[in-house]
mmCIF file of C-alpha atoms (C1' of nucleotides) in Angstrom:
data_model
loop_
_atom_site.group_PDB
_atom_site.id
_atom_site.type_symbol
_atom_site.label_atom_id
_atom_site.label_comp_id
_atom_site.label_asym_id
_atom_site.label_seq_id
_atom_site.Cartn_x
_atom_site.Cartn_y
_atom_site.Cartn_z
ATOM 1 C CA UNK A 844 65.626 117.771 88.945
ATOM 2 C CA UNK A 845 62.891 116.984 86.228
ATOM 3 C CA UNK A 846 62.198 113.132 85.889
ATOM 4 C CA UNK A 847 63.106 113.566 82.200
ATOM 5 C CA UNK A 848 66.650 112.229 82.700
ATOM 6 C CA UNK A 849 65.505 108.729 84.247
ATOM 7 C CA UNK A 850 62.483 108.652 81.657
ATOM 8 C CA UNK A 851 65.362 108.006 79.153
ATOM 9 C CA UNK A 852 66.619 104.841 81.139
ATOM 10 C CA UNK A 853 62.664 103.497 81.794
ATOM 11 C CA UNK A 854 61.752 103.942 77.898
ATOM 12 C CA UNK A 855 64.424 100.743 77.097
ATOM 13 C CA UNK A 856 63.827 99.625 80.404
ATOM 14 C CA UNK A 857 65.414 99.756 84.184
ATOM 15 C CA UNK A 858 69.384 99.826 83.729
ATOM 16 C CA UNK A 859 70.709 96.446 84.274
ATOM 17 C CA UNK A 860 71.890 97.187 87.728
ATOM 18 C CA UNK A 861 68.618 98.468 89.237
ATOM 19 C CA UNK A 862 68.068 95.191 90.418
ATOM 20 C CA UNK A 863 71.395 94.958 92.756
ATOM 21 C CA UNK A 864 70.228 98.068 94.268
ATOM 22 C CA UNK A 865 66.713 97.022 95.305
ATOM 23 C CA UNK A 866 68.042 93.636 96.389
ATOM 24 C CA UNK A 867 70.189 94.653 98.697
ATOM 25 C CA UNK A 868 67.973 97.268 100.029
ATOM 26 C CA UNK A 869 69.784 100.348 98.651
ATOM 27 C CA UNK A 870 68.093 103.260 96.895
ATOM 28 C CA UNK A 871 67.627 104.399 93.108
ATOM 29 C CA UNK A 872 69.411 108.587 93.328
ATOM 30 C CA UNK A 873 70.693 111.138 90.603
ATOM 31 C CA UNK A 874 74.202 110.690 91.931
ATOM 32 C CA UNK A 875 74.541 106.944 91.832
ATOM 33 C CA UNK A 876 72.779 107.097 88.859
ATOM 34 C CA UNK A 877 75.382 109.518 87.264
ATOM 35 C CA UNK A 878 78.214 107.870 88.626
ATOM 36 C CA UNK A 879 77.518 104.422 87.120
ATOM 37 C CA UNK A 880 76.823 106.332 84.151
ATOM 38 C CA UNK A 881 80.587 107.983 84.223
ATOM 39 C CA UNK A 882 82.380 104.577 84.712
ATOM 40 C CA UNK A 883 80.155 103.041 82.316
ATOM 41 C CA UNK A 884 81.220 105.102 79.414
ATOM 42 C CA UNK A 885 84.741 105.014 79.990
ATOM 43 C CA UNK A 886 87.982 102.737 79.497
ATOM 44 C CA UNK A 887 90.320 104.481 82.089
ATOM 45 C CA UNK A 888 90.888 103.885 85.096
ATOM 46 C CA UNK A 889 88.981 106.921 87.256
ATOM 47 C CA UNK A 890 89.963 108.383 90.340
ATOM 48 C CA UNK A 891 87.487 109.472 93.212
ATOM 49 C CA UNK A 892 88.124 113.205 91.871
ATOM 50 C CA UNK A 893 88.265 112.262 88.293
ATOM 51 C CA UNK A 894 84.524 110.902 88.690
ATOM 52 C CA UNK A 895 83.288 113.504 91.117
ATOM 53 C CA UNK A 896 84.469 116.231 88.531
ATOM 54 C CA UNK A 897 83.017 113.835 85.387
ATOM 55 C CA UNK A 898 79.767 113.930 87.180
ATOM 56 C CA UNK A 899 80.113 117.735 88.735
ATOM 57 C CA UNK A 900 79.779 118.391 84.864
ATOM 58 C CA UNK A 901 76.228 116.975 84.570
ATOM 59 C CA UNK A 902 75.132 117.180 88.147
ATOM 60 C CA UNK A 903 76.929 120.531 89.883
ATOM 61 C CA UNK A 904 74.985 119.804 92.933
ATOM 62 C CA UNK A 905 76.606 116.595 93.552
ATOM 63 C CA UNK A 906 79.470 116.708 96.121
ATOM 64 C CA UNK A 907 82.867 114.815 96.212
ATOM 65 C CA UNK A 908 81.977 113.191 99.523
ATOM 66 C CA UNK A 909 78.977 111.059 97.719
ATOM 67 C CA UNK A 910 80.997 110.189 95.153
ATOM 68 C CA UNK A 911 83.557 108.797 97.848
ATOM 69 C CA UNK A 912 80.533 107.007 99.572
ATOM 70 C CA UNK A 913 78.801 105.983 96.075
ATOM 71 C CA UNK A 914 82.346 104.137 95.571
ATOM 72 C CA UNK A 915 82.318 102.656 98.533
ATOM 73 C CA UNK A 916 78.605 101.259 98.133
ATOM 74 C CA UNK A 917 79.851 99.998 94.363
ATOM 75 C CA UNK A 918 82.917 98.269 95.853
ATOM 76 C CA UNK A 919 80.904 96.303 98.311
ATOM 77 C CA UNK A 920 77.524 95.244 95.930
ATOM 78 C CA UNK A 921 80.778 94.094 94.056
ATOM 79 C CA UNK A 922 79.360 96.663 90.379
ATOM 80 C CA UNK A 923 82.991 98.196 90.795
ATOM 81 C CA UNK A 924 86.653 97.110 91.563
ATOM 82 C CA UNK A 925 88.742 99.079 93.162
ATOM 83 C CA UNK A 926 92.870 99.658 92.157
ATOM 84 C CA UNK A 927 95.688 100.697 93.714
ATOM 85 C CA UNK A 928 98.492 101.167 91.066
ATOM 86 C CA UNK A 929 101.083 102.871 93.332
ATOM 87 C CA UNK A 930 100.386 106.387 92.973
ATOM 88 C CA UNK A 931 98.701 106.862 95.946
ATOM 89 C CA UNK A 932 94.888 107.363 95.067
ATOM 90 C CA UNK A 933 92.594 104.726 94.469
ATOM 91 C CA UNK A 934 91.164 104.036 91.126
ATOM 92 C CA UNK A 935 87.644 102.906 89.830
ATOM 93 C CA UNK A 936 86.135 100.604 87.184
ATOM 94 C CA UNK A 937 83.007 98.831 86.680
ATOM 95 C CA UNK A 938 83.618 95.421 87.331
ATOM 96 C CA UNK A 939 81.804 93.903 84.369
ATOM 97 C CA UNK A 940 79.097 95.467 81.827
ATOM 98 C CA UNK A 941 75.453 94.448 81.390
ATOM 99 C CA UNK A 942 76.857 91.331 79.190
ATOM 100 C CA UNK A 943 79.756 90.528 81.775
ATOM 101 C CA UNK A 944 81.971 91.367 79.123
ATOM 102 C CA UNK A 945 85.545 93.456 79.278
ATOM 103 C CA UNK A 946 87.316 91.122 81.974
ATOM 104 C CA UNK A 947 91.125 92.384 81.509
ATOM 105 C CA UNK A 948 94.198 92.524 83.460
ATOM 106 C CA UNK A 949 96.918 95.188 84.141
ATOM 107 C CA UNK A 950 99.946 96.126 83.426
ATOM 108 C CA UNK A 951 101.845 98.785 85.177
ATOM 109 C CA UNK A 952 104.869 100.650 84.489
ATOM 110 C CA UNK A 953 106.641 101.587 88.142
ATOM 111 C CA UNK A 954 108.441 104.445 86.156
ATOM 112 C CA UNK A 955 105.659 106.265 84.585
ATOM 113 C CA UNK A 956 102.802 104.776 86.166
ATOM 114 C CA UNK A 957 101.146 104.073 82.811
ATOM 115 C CA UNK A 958 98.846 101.043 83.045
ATOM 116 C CA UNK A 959 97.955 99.172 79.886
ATOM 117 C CA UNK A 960 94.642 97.045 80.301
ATOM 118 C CA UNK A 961 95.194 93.698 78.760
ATOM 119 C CA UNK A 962 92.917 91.158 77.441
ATOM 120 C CA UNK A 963 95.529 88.573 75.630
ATOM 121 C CA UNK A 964 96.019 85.234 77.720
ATOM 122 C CA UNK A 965 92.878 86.039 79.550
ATOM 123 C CA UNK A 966 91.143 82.452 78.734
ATOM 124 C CA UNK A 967 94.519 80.787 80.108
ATOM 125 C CA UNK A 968 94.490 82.629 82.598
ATOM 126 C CA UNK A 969 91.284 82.340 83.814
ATOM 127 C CA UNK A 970 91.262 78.584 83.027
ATOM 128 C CA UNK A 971 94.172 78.563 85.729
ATOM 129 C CA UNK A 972 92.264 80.777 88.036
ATOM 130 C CA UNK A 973 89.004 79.094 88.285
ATOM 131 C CA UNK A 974 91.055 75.799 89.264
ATOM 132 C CA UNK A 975 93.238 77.750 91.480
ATOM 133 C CA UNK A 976 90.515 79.313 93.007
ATOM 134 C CA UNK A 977 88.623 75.634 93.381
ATOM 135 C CA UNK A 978 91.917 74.732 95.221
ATOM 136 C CA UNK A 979 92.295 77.703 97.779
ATOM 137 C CA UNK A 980 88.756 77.733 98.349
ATOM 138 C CA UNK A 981 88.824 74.135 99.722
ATOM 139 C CA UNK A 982 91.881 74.372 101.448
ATOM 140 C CA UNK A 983 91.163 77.230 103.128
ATOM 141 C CA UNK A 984 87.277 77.442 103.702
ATOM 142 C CA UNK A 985 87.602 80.673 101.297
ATOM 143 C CA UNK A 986 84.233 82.444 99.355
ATOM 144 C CA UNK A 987 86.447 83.613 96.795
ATOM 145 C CA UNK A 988 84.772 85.891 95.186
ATOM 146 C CA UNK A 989 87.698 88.070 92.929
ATOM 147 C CA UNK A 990 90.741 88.212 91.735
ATOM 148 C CA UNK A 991 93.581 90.836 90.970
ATOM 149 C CA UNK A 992 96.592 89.997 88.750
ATOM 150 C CA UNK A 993 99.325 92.903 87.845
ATOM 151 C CA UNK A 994 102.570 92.902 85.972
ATOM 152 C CA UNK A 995 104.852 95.519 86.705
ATOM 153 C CA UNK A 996 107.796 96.706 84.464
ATOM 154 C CA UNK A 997 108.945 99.028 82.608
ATOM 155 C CA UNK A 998 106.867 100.415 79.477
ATOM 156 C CA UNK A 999 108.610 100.961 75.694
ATOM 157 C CA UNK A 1000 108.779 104.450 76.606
ATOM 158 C CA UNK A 1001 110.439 103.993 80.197
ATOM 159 C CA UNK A 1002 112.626 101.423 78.827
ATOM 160 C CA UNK A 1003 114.265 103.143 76.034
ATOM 161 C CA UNK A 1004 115.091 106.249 78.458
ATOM 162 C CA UNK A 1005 117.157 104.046 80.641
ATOM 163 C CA UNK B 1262 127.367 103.793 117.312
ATOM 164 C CA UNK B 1263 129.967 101.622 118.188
ATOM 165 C CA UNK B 1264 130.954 99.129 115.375
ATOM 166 C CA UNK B 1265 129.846 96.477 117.404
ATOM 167 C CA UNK B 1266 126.586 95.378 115.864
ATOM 168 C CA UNK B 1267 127.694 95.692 112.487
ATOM 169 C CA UNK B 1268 130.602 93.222 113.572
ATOM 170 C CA UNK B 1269 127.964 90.704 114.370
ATOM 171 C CA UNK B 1270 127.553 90.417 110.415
ATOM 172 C CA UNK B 1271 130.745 91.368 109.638
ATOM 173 C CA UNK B 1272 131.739 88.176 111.581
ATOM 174 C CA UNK B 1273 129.568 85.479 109.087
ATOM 175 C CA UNK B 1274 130.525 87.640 106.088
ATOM 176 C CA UNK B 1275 128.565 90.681 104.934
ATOM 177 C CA UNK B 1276 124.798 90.309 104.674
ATOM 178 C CA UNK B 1277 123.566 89.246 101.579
ATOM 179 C CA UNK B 1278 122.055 92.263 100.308
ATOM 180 C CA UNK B 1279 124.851 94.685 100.804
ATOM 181 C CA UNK B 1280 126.092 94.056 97.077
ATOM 182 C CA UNK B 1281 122.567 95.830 96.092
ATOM 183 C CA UNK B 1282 123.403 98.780 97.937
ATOM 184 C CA UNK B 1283 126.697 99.086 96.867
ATOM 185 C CA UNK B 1284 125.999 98.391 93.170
ATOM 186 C CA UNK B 1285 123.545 101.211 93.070
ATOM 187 C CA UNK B 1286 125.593 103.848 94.692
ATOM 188 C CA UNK B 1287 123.616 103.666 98.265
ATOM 189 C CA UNK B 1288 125.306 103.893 101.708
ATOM 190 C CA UNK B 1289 124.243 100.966 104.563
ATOM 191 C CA UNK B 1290 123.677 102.389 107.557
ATOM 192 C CA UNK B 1291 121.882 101.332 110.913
ATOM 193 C CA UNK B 1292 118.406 102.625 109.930
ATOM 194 C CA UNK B 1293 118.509 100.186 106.869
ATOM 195 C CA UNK B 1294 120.588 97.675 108.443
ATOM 196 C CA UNK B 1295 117.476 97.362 110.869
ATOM 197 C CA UNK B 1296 114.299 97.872 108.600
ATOM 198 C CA UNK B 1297 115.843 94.820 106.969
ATOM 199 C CA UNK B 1298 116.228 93.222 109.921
ATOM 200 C CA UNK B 1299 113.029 93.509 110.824
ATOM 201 C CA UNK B 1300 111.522 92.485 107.480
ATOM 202 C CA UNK B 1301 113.692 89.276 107.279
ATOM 203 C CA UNK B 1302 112.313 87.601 110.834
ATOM 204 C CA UNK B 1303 108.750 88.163 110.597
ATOM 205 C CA UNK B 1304 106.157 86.649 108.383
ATOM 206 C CA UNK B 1305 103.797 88.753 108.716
ATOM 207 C CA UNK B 1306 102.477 92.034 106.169
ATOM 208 C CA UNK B 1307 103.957 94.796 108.267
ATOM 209 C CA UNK B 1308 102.992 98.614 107.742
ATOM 210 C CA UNK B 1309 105.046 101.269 107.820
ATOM 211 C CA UNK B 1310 104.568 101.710 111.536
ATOM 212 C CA UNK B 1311 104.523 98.797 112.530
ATOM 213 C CA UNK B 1312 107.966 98.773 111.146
ATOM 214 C CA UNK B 1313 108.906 101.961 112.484
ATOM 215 C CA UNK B 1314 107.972 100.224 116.105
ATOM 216 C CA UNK B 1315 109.986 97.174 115.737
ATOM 217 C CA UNK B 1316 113.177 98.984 114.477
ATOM 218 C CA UNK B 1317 112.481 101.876 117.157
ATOM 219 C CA UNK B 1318 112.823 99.134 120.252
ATOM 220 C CA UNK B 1319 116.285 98.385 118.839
ATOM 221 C CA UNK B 1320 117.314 101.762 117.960
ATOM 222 C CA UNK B 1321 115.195 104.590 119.662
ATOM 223 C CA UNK B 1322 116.896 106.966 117.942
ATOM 224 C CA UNK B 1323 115.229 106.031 114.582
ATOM 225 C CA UNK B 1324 112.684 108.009 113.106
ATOM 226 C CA UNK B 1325 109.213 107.377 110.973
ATOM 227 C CA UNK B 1326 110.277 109.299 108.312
ATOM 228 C CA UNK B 1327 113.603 107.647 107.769
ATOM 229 C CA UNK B 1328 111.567 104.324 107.818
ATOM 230 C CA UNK B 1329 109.473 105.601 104.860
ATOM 231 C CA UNK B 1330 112.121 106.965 102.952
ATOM 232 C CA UNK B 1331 114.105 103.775 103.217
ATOM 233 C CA UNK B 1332 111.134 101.121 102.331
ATOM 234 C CA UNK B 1333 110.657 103.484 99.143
ATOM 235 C CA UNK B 1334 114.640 102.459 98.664
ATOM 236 C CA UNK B 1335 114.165 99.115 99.487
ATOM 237 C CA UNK B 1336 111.010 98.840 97.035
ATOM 238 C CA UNK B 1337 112.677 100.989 94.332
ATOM 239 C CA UNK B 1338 116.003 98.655 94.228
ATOM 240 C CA UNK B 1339 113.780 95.485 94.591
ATOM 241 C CA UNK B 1340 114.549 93.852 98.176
ATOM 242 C CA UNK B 1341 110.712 94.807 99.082
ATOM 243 C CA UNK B 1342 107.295 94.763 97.722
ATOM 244 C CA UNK B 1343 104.903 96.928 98.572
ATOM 245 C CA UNK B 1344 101.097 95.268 98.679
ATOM 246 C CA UNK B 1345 97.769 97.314 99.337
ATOM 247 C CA UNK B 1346 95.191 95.016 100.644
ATOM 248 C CA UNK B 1347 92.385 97.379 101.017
ATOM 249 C CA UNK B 1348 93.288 98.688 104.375
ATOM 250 C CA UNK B 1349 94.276 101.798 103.545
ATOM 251 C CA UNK B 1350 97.714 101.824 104.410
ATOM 252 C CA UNK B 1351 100.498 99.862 102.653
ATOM 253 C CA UNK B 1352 102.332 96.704 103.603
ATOM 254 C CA UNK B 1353 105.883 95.704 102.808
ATOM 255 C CA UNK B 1354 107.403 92.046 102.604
ATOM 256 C CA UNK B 1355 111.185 91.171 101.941
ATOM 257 C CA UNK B 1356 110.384 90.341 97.997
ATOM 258 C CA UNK B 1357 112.957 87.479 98.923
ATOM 259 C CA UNK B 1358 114.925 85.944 101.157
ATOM 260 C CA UNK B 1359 118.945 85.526 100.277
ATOM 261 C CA UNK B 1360 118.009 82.380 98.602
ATOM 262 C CA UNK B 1361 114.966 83.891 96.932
ATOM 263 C CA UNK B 1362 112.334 81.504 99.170
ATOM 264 C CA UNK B 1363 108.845 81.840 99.654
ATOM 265 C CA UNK B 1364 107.520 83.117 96.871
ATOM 266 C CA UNK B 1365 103.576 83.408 97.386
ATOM 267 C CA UNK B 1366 100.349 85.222 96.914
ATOM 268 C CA UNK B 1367 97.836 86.200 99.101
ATOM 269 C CA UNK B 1368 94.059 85.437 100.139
ATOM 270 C CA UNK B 1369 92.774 89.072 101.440
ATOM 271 C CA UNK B 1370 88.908 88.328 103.397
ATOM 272 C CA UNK B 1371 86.924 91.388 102.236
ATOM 273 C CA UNK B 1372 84.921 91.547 105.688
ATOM 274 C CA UNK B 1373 87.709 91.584 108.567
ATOM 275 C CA UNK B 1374 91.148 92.212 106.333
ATOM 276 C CA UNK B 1375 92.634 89.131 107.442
ATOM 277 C CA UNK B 1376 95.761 88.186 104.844
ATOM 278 C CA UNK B 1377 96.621 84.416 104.085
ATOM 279 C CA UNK B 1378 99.772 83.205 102.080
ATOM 280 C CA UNK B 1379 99.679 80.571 99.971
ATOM 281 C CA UNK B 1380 102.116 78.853 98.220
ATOM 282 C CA UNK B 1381 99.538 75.880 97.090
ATOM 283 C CA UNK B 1382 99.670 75.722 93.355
ATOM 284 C CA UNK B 1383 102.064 78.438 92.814
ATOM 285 C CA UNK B 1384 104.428 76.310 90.230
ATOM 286 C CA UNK B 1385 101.629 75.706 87.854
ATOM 287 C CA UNK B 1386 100.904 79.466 88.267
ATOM 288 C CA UNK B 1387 104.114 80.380 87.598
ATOM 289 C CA UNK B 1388 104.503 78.485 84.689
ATOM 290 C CA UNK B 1389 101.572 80.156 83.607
ATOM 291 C CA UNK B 1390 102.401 84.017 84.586
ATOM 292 C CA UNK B 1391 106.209 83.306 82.985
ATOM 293 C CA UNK B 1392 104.556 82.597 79.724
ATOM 294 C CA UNK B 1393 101.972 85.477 80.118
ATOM 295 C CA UNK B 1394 104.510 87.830 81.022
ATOM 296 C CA UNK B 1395 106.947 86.270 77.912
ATOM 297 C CA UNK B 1396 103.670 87.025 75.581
ATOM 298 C CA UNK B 1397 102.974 89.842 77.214
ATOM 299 C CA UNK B 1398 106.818 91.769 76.773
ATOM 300 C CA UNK B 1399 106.987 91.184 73.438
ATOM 301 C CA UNK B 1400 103.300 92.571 72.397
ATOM 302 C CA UNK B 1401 103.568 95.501 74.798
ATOM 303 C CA UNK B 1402 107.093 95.667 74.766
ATOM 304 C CA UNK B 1403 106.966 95.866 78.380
ATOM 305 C CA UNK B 1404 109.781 95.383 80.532
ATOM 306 C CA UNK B 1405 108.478 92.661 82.924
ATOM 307 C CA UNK B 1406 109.654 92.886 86.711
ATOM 308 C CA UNK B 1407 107.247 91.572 88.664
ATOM 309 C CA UNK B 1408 103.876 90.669 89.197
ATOM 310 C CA UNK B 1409 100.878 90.290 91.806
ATOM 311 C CA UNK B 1410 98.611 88.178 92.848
ATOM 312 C CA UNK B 1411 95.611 88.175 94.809
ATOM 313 C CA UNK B 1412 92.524 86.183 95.638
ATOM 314 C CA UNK B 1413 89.281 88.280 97.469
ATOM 315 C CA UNK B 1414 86.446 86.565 99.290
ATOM 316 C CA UNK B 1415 85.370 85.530 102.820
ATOM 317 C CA UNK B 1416 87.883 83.971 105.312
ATOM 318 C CA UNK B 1417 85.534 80.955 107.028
ATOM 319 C CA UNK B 1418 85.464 82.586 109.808
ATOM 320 C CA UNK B 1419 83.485 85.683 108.030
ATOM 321 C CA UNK B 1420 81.273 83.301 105.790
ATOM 322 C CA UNK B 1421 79.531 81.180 109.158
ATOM 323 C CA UNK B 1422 78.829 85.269 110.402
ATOM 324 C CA UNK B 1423 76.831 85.556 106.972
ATOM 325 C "C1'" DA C 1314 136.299 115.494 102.867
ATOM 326 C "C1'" DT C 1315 131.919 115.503 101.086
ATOM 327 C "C1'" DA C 1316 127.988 113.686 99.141
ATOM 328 C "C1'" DT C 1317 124.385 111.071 101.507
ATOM 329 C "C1'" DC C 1318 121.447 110.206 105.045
ATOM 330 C "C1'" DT C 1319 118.666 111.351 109.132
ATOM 331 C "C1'" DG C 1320 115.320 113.402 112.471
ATOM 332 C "C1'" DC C 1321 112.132 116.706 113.594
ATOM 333 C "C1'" DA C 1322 108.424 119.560 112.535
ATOM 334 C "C1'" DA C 1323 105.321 121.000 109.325
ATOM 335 C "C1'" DA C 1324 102.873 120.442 105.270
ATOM 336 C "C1'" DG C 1325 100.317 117.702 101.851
ATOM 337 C "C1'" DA C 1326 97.032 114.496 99.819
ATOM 338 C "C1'" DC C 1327 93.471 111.585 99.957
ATOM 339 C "C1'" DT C 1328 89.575 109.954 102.474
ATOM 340 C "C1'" DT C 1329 86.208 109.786 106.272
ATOM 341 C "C1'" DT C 1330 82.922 111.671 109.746
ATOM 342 C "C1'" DG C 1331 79.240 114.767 112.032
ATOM 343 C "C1'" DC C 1332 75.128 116.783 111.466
ATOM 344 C "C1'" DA C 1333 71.247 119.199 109.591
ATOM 345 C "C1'" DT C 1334 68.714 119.157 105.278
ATOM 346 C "C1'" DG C 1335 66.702 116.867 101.351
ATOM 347 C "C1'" DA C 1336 64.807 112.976 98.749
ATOM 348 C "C1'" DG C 1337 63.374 108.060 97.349
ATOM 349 C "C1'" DA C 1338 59.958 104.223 98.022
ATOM 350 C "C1'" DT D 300 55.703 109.311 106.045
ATOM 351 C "C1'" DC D 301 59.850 107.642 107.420
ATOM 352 C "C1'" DT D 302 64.045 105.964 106.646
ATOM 353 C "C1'" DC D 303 67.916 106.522 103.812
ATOM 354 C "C1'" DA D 304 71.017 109.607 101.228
ATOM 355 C "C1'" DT D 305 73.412 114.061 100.549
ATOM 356 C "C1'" DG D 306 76.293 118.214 101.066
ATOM 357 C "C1'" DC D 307 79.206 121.034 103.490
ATOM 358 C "C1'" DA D 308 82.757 121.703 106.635
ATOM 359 C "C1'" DA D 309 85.864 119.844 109.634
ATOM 360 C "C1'" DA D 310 88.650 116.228 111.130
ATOM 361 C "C1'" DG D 311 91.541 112.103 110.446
ATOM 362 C "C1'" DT D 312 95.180 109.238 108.693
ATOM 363 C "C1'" DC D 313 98.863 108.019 106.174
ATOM 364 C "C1'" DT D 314 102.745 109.841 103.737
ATOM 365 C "C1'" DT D 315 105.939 113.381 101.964
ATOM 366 C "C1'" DT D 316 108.890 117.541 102.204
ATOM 367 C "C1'" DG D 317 112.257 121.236 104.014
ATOM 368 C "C1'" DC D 318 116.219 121.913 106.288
ATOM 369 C "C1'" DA D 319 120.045 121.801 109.533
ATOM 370 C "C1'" DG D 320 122.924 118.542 111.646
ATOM 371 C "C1'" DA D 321 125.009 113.853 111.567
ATOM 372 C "C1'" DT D 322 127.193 109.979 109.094
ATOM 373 C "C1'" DA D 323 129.295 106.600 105.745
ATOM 374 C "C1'" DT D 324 132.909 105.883 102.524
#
DNA sequence: ATATCTGCAAAGACTTTGCATGAGA
DNA sequence: TCTCATGCAAAGTCTTTGCAGATAT
């Protein structure tokens, strides 16, 4: 593979994330690469397969079982959350973008298994959180580090068929 | 089966939870009768096995798939919730107890798995999540069931290994 | 009486591991 | 150059399904 592809990222600079790679002693490849690249350019919420056949499309060579070990990296340098919305496969995003920005909850309907990301209530919220999380961290000697919050229910669709 | 066991409840009036099964068209029978037996006199985040093991030392005869089928019942009508915390296997808790007690969230330690309830500061969150969920229904017009909470970091234990 | 429920065995789905080859720093 | 990363194939683990026999109401 010609360099040409990661000339494109060095002519407005390394990405953002280079930095959490080299810090924590992990390498600069093609398939990371691409895989940040897939989550970053995309509001859903990605399975393993869903990325490994996003970035099949650009990179054939690339195999499912990095993308499952790429995933794994992401999750612990803490660039991507993992989900479990009840259907049995885990799901991807990028935990924040270069300006931190996007942080939204879920909602999840238990008939369909739609999810709806939400962003409404997120300063209460996260006013709540951060003293929440002050709280539990002190009580229970805690790094806390993340949170999850879900709603479950029934979406308009779901509900009107009942 | 003798009758005997289910006298036992019989004899303080019929368990709580029968009405659920009965109001949904579901038969009780000695699988259930035990999963939920199991579920109500332990505190702890039990898997499916784990179940399975518990009920199968009171009644051998009890198999693992009936104890998956049923906790799918159990979560589907409401008595149980169903929790991933990152260990690749689900966890079930009685969603409430016959007076609807100990309602919590969880603390899940990224590094060894380890699970801590908490019920510190849970009215002020639920004050919180009841108006989210209020603002939330009417925007998305989402029928709200439930919802879940969860804190990720280091247990103290983890963060002096660091 | 009969629609449900159960247990066993087998299949299914997602994810992880072993190992030789290839590639980044 | 010398680890670290990758791909393929195979294995692993949890969970679901098919079906005949058993059970609750």
């Amino acid at each position: 593979m010609p360099r040409g592809l990661r000339m494109r990222h060095l002519a407005m600079g390394p990405p953002w994330w280079h930095g959490r790679f080299h810090g924590a002693g992990f390498r600069i490849t093609i398939p990371r690469e691409a895989i940040l690249e897939v989550l970053s350019k995309t509001q859903k919420h990605l399975s393993a397969e869903e990325i490994y056949l996003a970035v099949h499309r650009l990179h054939p060579a690339v195999g499912l079982t990095t993308v499952y070990r790429t995933l794994e990296l992401l999750v612990h340098i803490g660039l991507v959350f993992k989900f479990d919305f009840g259907d049995s496969r885990a799901r991807y995003e990028l935990s924040s973008g270069p300006k931190g920005a996007r942080h939204h909850h879920h909602l999840v309907c238990t008939a369909c298994g739609r999810v709806i990301d939400y962003t409404d209530f997120i300063d209460e919220e996260v006013e709540l959180l951060q003293q929440t999380e002050k709280g539990l961290a002190k009580k229970y000697n805690f790094k806390i580090t993340n949170h999850l919050i879900q709603f479950y229910g029934l979406c308009d669709k779901c509900r009107s068929k009942e």
